[in-house]
Structures are given as C-alpha cells and as structure tokens.
C-alpha cells in the first residue's frame, strides 16, 4: 500500500473541499442553542436516538452572542462548547466565544474527531421547517448559523453536549490585571515597572497597547537567549564530564556558586588514567596541580585538568607514619580521598 505524507494545511484544505459539497442547511439538520446559564453540560438528546447505526448528524448552532439573552458586549467573556461524551470522557468538538481578538463564529477544536467533523457558517435565506412541538420555524430567514457535520455515535457512546462557560470578560477586568496577565503569558516574569508602564499604555490605547508591545519585542529589540542566560548561572555537578562545571561557571568565575566540595568521585577516577577501573583505559592521567598563591601568605591554588577548583589558606597535607606532610607544588596523580 502506498502511503503519502501530506502537510497539515494541505490536509485541512482537502477536508474543506470535501465538506464544501454538503447542502447548507442540511435537510436533516437540527437546531440547538447554547444554554444561557453556566450549569452542567446540556445533552442533545435527539442525536442519540440511533447510536451505533453509522449515521452522521447535522446540527445548526447560533454563535454565542446571538444565542445569548445578554446581547452586545455583555456576551464577551462567554464560551459555548460542543463536546462528545465517550465512555465518561468529554472530547472537544467545537467552540464559539467572543473577544477583542476574534469574532464568535464556531471553530473546530483540535483533537480526535477534527478530521471527521466539519463546520460551515452562513446566513439563512428562508425560514426553516416547522417544529412539531413549538409550531414555529426552527430558524428564521437572515439568521447567522453554523452547521456541524458530526461523526456517528458508537453503540457505547453517550452523546453530544453543549455547555456555556461565563467569564468576566476583558471589558470588566481592571487594566492593571489585564497588563499583568498579558506579561505573565509573554515574558519569563514581568517587573513591577513593566506592568505599570503597560497599564498606562493600555488605559490610553486599549488592546492596541499589547499589539504595540509585541511588535516592539519582535522588531526593535535584539533577540536574547534564555538558555544561554540560564546556563551562565547554572553550576550543577557534572560528574559525567572531563571538565568540571561545563554547564555553568567554573569555580572562580563570575556568577559561580559556593560549593562544599572541590573534587568529585569522577575526578578520582580520571586522575588514575589507564589504571582506573571506571573504563578509562588508554586515557592520559588527569593531574591535580598545586601552585602557590600569588598574593603570598602560604595560600595554595588547587587545579584539576587545568581548571581552578579551590583556593586554600595553607598547603594540602597527607599523613605518613603519624605525621602530617605538606604536599609540594607541582602535579599530583592517583588521587585518593577519604
């Protein structure tokens, strides 16, 4: 079987072309409305009558603003979701919400049923069929509706649900809160001054202040690397490395941290070279070097592999026949620590 790898935008385009031939509104389409109250999900019961028969369902849904009794800007901050319940798990199908950034047309939600679901939004040109219960048309001419073609329910699936979620909306949120939320999402941590500055601009220019901030970040500033900033200030134990502290500053470099040790067990193994049981056969000895401190006073600079590890007030010593012997300046190998 031949398999063809297809780029995602092309796949979506093909799906749109396939679904474009669906009649709108479909003669079998049923209209539902997002619930006004923010309660538990509302089951679309008529869609569950023939579960397991492989019949796709067509649903007409008004947008969140037109279906809400709270017309106009008061609909901002509300979200209506269409979900499918399979074995106790709600799976997102679509959503409609109103904000400064987008209109409230229904959108498909990424997930399991994205490729098997379609949505088309348009304005009706005539009244819909008469509802047997209410005696009124299901929809009127001139209504803006979105039609979903839904994947058939399986025998064990519960059904489709609508639910309304109410938020405060950007219009009722204080400018300082909006500025802080925006910077929390777009930076590694905003300062008090940055929040205050963006608040002032937001109070003057509204949502465009955030757009200007993003434009300034991407066009007027030189890019910086958070990874490089982090690594320069990081100094963990790197026992798998030949050089100590590769991920961060060396022992005596700027921004280095104090540590309670100068050598690691790995250093001991490296100091033994080919005699080490740690698989270093064939590697040269890595020596510890002792140098007198240039400032005098008997201090010593201790290096390992050419890197400064620590500075002592006096010489290193070892015990021999009950006496402490100073280690002379120079190279030392075959380290052993207790």
Tab-separated table of C-alpha atoms in Angstrom:
chain	number	residue	atom	x	y	z
A	1	UNK	CA	0.000	0.000	0.000
A	2	UNK	CA	1.365	3.418	-0.958
A	3	UNK	CA	1.480	5.970	1.796
A	4	UNK	CA	1.714	9.676	1.046
A	5	UNK	CA	2.921	12.151	3.652
A	6	UNK	CA	0.788	15.289	3.471
A	7	UNK	CA	1.416	18.663	5.073
A	8	UNK	CA	-1.217	19.692	7.644
A	9	UNK	CA	-2.510	22.895	5.895
A	10	UNK	CA	-2.987	20.921	2.654
A	11	UNK	CA	-4.912	18.229	4.548
A	12	UNK	CA	-7.245	20.832	6.066
A	13	UNK	CA	-7.769	22.380	2.628
A	14	UNK	CA	-8.735	18.987	1.184
A	15	UNK	CA	-11.129	18.407	4.080
A	16	UNK	CA	-12.752	21.769	3.406
A	17	UNK	CA	-13.151	20.904	-0.281
A	18	UNK	CA	-14.766	17.567	0.603
A	19	UNK	CA	-17.191	19.146	3.067
A	20	UNK	CA	-17.962	22.095	0.777
A	21	UNK	CA	-20.404	19.910	-1.193
A	22	UNK	CA	-22.623	19.357	1.847
A	23	UNK	CA	-26.050	21.099	1.488
A	24	UNK	CA	-26.487	24.103	3.764
A	25	UNK	CA	-28.622	23.928	5.740
A	26	UNK	CA	-28.849	20.164	5.509
A	27	UNK	CA	-32.482	18.938	5.384
A	28	UNK	CA	-31.837	16.689	8.399
A	29	UNK	CA	-30.104	19.397	10.422
A	30	UNK	CA	-31.469	20.098	13.903
A	31	UNK	CA	-31.051	23.474	15.568
A	32	UNK	CA	-29.871	23.791	19.153
A	33	UNK	CA	-28.989	26.822	21.270
A	34	UNK	CA	-26.251	27.278	23.830
A	35	UNK	CA	-27.725	27.275	27.336
A	36	UNK	CA	-27.922	30.704	28.961
A	37	UNK	CA	-26.769	29.500	32.367
A	38	UNK	CA	-23.386	28.190	33.328
A	39	UNK	CA	-24.544	24.806	34.568
A	40	UNK	CA	-23.690	21.215	33.681
A	41	UNK	CA	-23.497	20.218	30.008
A	42	UNK	CA	-26.829	20.071	28.156
A	43	UNK	CA	-27.295	16.804	26.278
A	44	UNK	CA	-28.503	16.959	22.661
A	45	UNK	CA	-30.834	14.009	23.180
A	46	UNK	CA	-32.280	13.714	19.639
A	47	UNK	CA	-28.788	12.949	18.308
A	48	UNK	CA	-28.539	9.791	20.437
A	49	UNK	CA	-31.624	8.011	19.127
A	50	UNK	CA	-29.798	5.808	16.606
A	51	UNK	CA	-26.412	5.183	18.192
A	52	UNK	CA	-24.333	2.527	16.509
A	53	UNK	CA	-26.042	2.795	13.099
A	54	UNK	CA	-23.265	4.819	11.462
A	55	UNK	CA	-25.478	7.780	10.582
A	56	UNK	CA	-23.759	11.206	10.659
A	57	UNK	CA	-25.653	14.014	12.376
A	58	UNK	CA	-26.136	17.603	11.275
A	59	UNK	CA	-26.502	20.352	13.867
A	60	UNK	CA	-27.239	24.053	13.421
A	61	UNK	CA	-25.858	26.317	16.135
A	62	UNK	CA	-26.077	30.090	16.558
A	63	UNK	CA	-22.982	31.899	17.778
A	64	UNK	CA	-22.500	32.634	21.453
A	65	UNK	CA	-23.525	36.293	21.085
A	66	UNK	CA	-26.698	35.677	19.036
A	67	UNK	CA	-27.804	32.733	21.192
A	68	UNK	CA	-27.292	34.618	24.436
A	69	UNK	CA	-30.053	36.640	26.044
A	70	UNK	CA	-27.290	39.043	27.038
A	71	UNK	CA	-26.854	40.837	23.734
A	72	UNK	CA	-23.951	43.008	22.648
A	73	UNK	CA	-20.716	43.454	24.573
A	74	UNK	CA	-22.123	41.618	27.619
A	75	UNK	CA	-21.601	38.374	25.687
A	76	UNK	CA	-17.853	38.987	25.851
A	77	UNK	CA	-16.135	36.515	28.121
A	78	UNK	CA	-18.678	33.764	27.420
A	79	UNK	CA	-17.706	30.477	25.808
A	80	UNK	CA	-20.008	27.824	24.368
A	81	UNK	CA	-18.534	24.382	23.755
A	82	UNK	CA	-19.748	21.390	21.771
A	83	UNK	CA	-18.394	18.126	23.164
A	84	UNK	CA	-18.861	14.398	22.682
A	85	UNK	CA	-19.095	12.005	25.631
A	86	UNK	CA	-17.342	8.677	25.056
A	87	UNK	CA	-17.004	6.294	27.996
A	88	UNK	CA	-17.186	9.051	30.628
A	89	UNK	CA	-14.710	11.339	28.821
A	90	UNK	CA	-15.765	14.633	27.226
A	91	UNK	CA	-13.974	15.154	23.886
A	92	UNK	CA	-13.929	18.733	22.451
A	93	UNK	CA	-15.619	19.150	19.064
A	94	UNK	CA	-16.136	22.898	18.600
A	95	UNK	CA	-16.309	26.244	20.397
A	96	UNK	CA	-17.769	29.727	19.990
A	97	UNK	CA	-16.573	32.716	22.003
A	98	UNK	CA	-16.402	36.483	21.641
A	99	UNK	CA	-13.329	38.561	22.437
A	100	UNK	CA	-11.332	41.524	21.175
A	101	UNK	CA	-9.188	39.151	19.128
A	102	UNK	CA	-11.814	37.255	17.137
A	103	UNK	CA	-15.452	37.127	16.113
A	104	UNK	CA	-17.667	34.455	17.626
A	105	UNK	CA	-18.051	32.092	14.657
A	106	UNK	CA	-17.893	28.436	15.628
A	107	UNK	CA	-14.455	26.832	15.322
A	108	UNK	CA	-13.380	23.209	15.261
A	109	UNK	CA	-11.410	22.069	18.288
A	110	UNK	CA	-8.180	20.110	17.708
A	111	UNK	CA	-8.467	16.519	18.805
A	112	UNK	CA	-9.623	13.038	17.980
A	113	UNK	CA	-12.563	13.995	15.741
A	114	UNK	CA	-11.073	17.005	13.926
A	115	UNK	CA	-10.621	15.192	10.602
A	116	UNK	CA	-14.102	13.615	10.826
A	117	UNK	CA	-16.033	16.796	11.641
A	118	UNK	CA	-16.847	19.840	9.522
A	119	UNK	CA	-18.394	23.229	10.232
A	120	UNK	CA	-19.871	25.738	7.764
A	121	UNK	CA	-21.204	29.147	8.784
A	122	UNK	CA	-23.629	31.178	6.676
A	123	UNK	CA	-26.828	33.233	6.734
A	124	UNK	CA	-30.151	31.515	6.113
A	125	UNK	CA	-32.099	32.665	3.047
A	126	UNK	CA	-35.511	31.363	4.154
A	127	UNK	CA	-37.373	30.129	7.218
A	128	UNK	CA	-36.629	26.621	8.424
A	129	UNK	CA	-39.041	23.705	8.773
A	130	UNK	CA	-41.814	23.984	11.341
A	131	UNK	CA	-41.011	22.466	14.713
A	132	UNK	CA	-43.552	19.756	15.609
A	133	UNK	CA	-43.521	20.756	19.283
A	134	UNK	CA	-43.473	24.559	19.192
A	135	UNK	CA	-45.271	25.038	15.891
A	136	UNK	CA	-42.697	27.693	14.976
A	137	UNK	CA	-39.933	27.528	12.348
A	138	UNK	CA	-36.701	26.072	13.685
A	139	UNK	CA	-34.922	29.136	12.319
A	140	UNK	CA	-35.835	32.343	10.526
A	141	UNK	CA	-34.563	33.857	7.324
A	142	UNK	CA	-31.488	36.012	7.887
A	143	UNK	CA	-30.147	34.080	10.883
A	144	UNK	CA	-26.401	33.531	11.145
A	145	UNK	CA	-25.911	29.834	11.854
A	146	UNK	CA	-23.050	27.336	11.798
A	147	UNK	CA	-23.717	23.775	10.650
A	148	UNK	CA	-21.710	20.904	12.117
A	149	UNK	CA	-21.480	17.518	10.443
A	150	UNK	CA	-20.816	15.192	13.383
A	151	UNK	CA	-19.216	11.765	13.342
A	152	UNK	CA	-21.739	8.973	14.108
A	153	UNK	CA	-22.072	7.811	17.689
A	154	UNK	CA	-20.971	4.300	18.522
A	155	UNK	CA	-23.134	1.844	20.498
A	156	UNK	CA	-21.269	2.602	23.731
A	157	UNK	CA	-21.081	6.397	23.228
A	158	UNK	CA	-23.337	8.601	25.337
A	159	UNK	CA	-23.978	11.591	23.043
A	160	UNK	CA	-23.181	15.210	22.197
A	161	UNK	CA	-23.387	18.091	24.682
A	162	UNK	CA	-23.496	21.902	24.738
A	163	UNK	CA	-22.218	23.901	27.689
A	164	UNK	CA	-21.840	27.607	28.395
A	165	UNK	CA	-18.946	28.970	30.416
A	166	UNK	CA	-19.098	32.528	31.705
A	167	UNK	CA	-16.070	34.694	32.393
A	168	UNK	CA	-15.789	38.296	33.460
A	169	UNK	CA	-14.694	39.470	30.022
A	170	UNK	CA	-11.862	41.824	29.215
A	171	UNK	CA	-14.071	44.912	29.412
A	172	UNK	CA	-14.833	44.339	33.113
A	173	UNK	CA	-11.271	43.399	34.112
A	174	UNK	CA	-9.113	46.199	35.580
A	175	UNK	CA	-6.392	47.474	33.194
A	176	UNK	CA	-3.606	46.579	35.599
A	177	UNK	CA	-4.866	43.000	35.834
A	178	UNK	CA	-5.015	42.785	32.044
A	179	UNK	CA	-1.441	44.082	31.734
A	180	UNK	CA	-0.155	41.634	34.360
A	181	UNK	CA	-1.928	38.670	32.736
A	182	UNK	CA	-0.583	39.595	29.317
A	183	UNK	CA	3.029	39.929	30.530
A	184	UNK	CA	2.732	36.700	32.530
A	185	UNK	CA	1.928	34.866	29.291
A	186	UNK	CA	4.534	36.597	27.107
A	187	UNK	CA	7.614	37.004	29.333
A	188	UNK	CA	9.706	34.973	31.745
A	189	UNK	CA	8.483	37.244	34.527
A	190	UNK	CA	7.486	40.906	34.437
A	191	UNK	CA	8.784	43.580	36.801
A	192	UNK	CA	6.535	45.986	38.670
A	193	UNK	CA	7.745	48.814	36.432
A	194	UNK	CA	6.910	46.868	33.227
A	195	UNK	CA	3.385	46.150	34.473
A	196	UNK	CA	2.851	49.815	35.414
A	197	UNK	CA	4.146	51.031	32.050
A	198	UNK	CA	1.934	48.656	30.051
A	199	UNK	CA	-1.052	49.589	32.265
A	200	UNK	CA	-0.629	53.242	31.358
A	201	UNK	CA	-0.430	52.425	27.663
A	202	UNK	CA	-3.422	50.102	27.895
A	203	UNK	CA	-5.526	52.796	29.567
A	204	UNK	CA	-4.594	55.167	26.722
A	205	UNK	CA	-4.639	52.868	23.666
A	206	UNK	CA	-6.706	49.872	24.747
A	207	UNK	CA	-5.901	46.484	23.252
A	208	UNK	CA	-3.569	48.084	20.707
A	209	UNK	CA	-1.070	48.669	23.534
A	210	UNK	CA	-0.470	44.920	23.712
A	211	UNK	CA	-0.128	44.683	19.945
A	212	UNK	CA	2.433	47.517	20.011
A	213	UNK	CA	4.311	45.764	22.821
A	214	UNK	CA	4.544	42.550	20.775
A	215	UNK	CA	5.601	44.486	17.662
A	216	UNK	CA	8.340	46.265	19.627
A	217	UNK	CA	9.614	42.977	21.038
A	218	UNK	CA	9.943	41.371	17.609
A	219	UNK	CA	11.258	44.316	15.573
A	220	UNK	CA	13.101	46.808	17.777
A	221	UNK	CA	14.955	44.597	20.256
A	222	UNK	CA	17.901	42.290	19.729
A	223	UNK	CA	16.983	38.662	20.462
A	224	UNK	CA	18.330	37.160	23.667
A	225	UNK	CA	18.744	33.547	24.683
A	226	UNK	CA	17.088	32.409	27.883
A	227	UNK	CA	19.021	29.141	27.591
A	228	UNK	CA	22.364	30.998	27.485
A	229	UNK	CA	21.317	33.203	30.431
A	230	UNK	CA	20.301	30.136	32.413
A	231	UNK	CA	23.441	28.141	31.622
A	232	UNK	CA	25.754	31.008	32.600
A	233	UNK	CA	24.182	30.994	36.051
A	234	UNK	CA	23.860	27.243	36.464
A	235	UNK	CA	26.542	25.190	38.113
A	236	UNK	CA	25.393	21.651	38.898
A	237	UNK	CA	27.617	18.689	39.490
A	238	UNK	CA	28.642	17.295	36.111
A	239	UNK	CA	30.380	14.061	37.073
A	240	UNK	CA	29.975	12.630	33.585
A	241	UNK	CA	32.231	15.321	32.137
A	242	UNK	CA	36.000	15.552	31.830
A	243	UNK	CA	35.804	19.206	32.803
A	244	UNK	CA	34.060	20.128	35.991
A	245	UNK	CA	31.151	22.554	35.761
A	246	UNK	CA	30.756	22.623	31.966
A	247	UNK	CA	27.037	23.560	32.222
A	248	UNK	CA	27.858	26.683	34.227
A	249	UNK	CA	30.631	28.957	35.523
A	250	UNK	CA	33.890	27.408	36.695
A	251	UNK	CA	34.771	27.583	40.373
A	252	UNK	CA	36.392	31.009	40.358
A	253	UNK	CA	34.472	32.678	37.508
A	254	UNK	CA	31.903	35.434	37.890
A	255	UNK	CA	28.450	34.241	39.000
A	256	UNK	CA	29.854	30.907	40.249
A	257	UNK	CA	28.215	29.458	43.331
A	258	UNK	CA	29.927	28.374	46.517
A	259	UNK	CA	30.153	24.610	46.851
A	260	UNK	CA	31.034	22.296	49.715
A	261	UNK	CA	33.454	20.174	47.738
A	262	UNK	CA	36.316	20.671	45.308
A	263	UNK	CA	36.523	17.219	43.683
A	264	UNK	CA	34.133	14.504	42.646
A	265	UNK	CA	34.471	10.729	42.538
A	266	UNK	CA	34.835	11.050	38.777
A	267	UNK	CA	37.890	13.242	39.313
A	268	UNK	CA	39.467	10.476	41.362
A	269	UNK	CA	38.921	8.024	38.520
A	270	UNK	CA	40.288	10.409	35.914
A	271	UNK	CA	43.394	11.038	37.987
A	272	UNK	CA	44.284	7.327	37.725
A	273	UNK	CA	44.235	7.248	33.923
A	274	UNK	CA	44.551	3.761	32.451
A	275	UNK	CA	44.756	2.218	35.913
A	276	UNK	CA	41.200	3.283	36.697
A	277	UNK	CA	38.502	0.570	36.943
A	278	UNK	CA	35.982	3.050	35.527
A	279	UNK	CA	36.692	2.290	31.883
A	280	UNK	CA	39.343	4.937	31.273
A	281	UNK	CA	41.865	2.591	29.668
A	282	UNK	CA	44.018	4.428	27.188
A	283	UNK	CA	43.192	7.892	28.534
A	284	UNK	CA	46.056	10.011	29.859
A	285	UNK	CA	46.271	10.867	33.511
A	286	UNK	CA	44.341	13.981	34.540
A	287	UNK	CA	46.539	15.616	37.116
A	288	UNK	CA	45.844	17.839	40.084
A	289	UNK	CA	48.192	20.817	40.130
A	290	UNK	CA	49.228	22.717	43.263
A	291	UNK	CA	50.502	26.275	42.891
A	292	UNK	CA	51.471	28.868	45.467
A	293	UNK	CA	49.050	31.746	45.731
A	294	UNK	CA	50.442	34.835	44.014
A	295	UNK	CA	49.407	37.012	46.926
A	296	UNK	CA	51.696	35.124	49.290
A	297	UNK	CA	50.783	34.186	52.825
A	298	UNK	CA	51.159	30.461	52.271
A	299	UNK	CA	47.915	30.074	50.314
A	300	UNK	CA	47.625	27.479	47.563
A	301	UNK	CA	45.672	27.358	44.293
A	302	UNK	CA	44.400	23.860	43.511
A	303	UNK	CA	43.695	22.992	39.876
A	304	UNK	CA	42.381	19.862	38.200
A	305	UNK	CA	42.639	19.394	34.460
A	306	UNK	CA	43.850	22.975	34.188
A	307	UNK	CA	40.755	24.413	35.875
A	308	UNK	CA	40.871	26.163	39.247
A	309	UNK	CA	38.869	24.147	41.770
A	310	UNK	CA	39.577	25.929	45.026
A	311	UNK	CA	41.975	28.183	46.938
A	312	UNK	CA	43.246	27.175	50.393
A	313	UNK	CA	44.802	29.189	53.212
A	314	UNK	CA	47.616	26.692	53.564
A	315	UNK	CA	49.154	23.635	51.909
A	316	UNK	CA	47.370	20.332	51.399
A	317	UNK	CA	48.646	17.631	53.723
A	318	UNK	CA	48.746	13.869	53.920
A	319	UNK	CA	49.524	11.568	56.855
A	320	UNK	CA	52.577	9.341	56.900
A	321	UNK	CA	53.731	7.377	59.962
A	322	UNK	CA	51.546	9.522	62.168
A	323	UNK	CA	52.941	12.783	60.811
A	324	UNK	CA	51.258	15.349	58.542
A	325	UNK	CA	53.334	16.028	55.433
A	326	UNK	CA	52.798	19.080	53.195
A	327	UNK	CA	52.199	18.386	49.510
A	328	UNK	CA	54.739	20.325	47.485
A	329	UNK	CA	53.779	22.466	44.496
A	330	UNK	CA	53.507	20.541	41.231
A	331	UNK	CA	51.444	17.803	39.629
A	332	UNK	CA	49.698	15.073	41.609
A	333	UNK	CA	48.003	11.966	40.181
A	334	UNK	CA	46.374	8.821	41.561
A	335	UNK	CA	44.190	10.809	43.957
A	336	UNK	CA	42.569	9.122	46.911
A	337	UNK	CA	40.140	10.863	49.250
A	338	UNK	CA	38.502	9.797	52.488
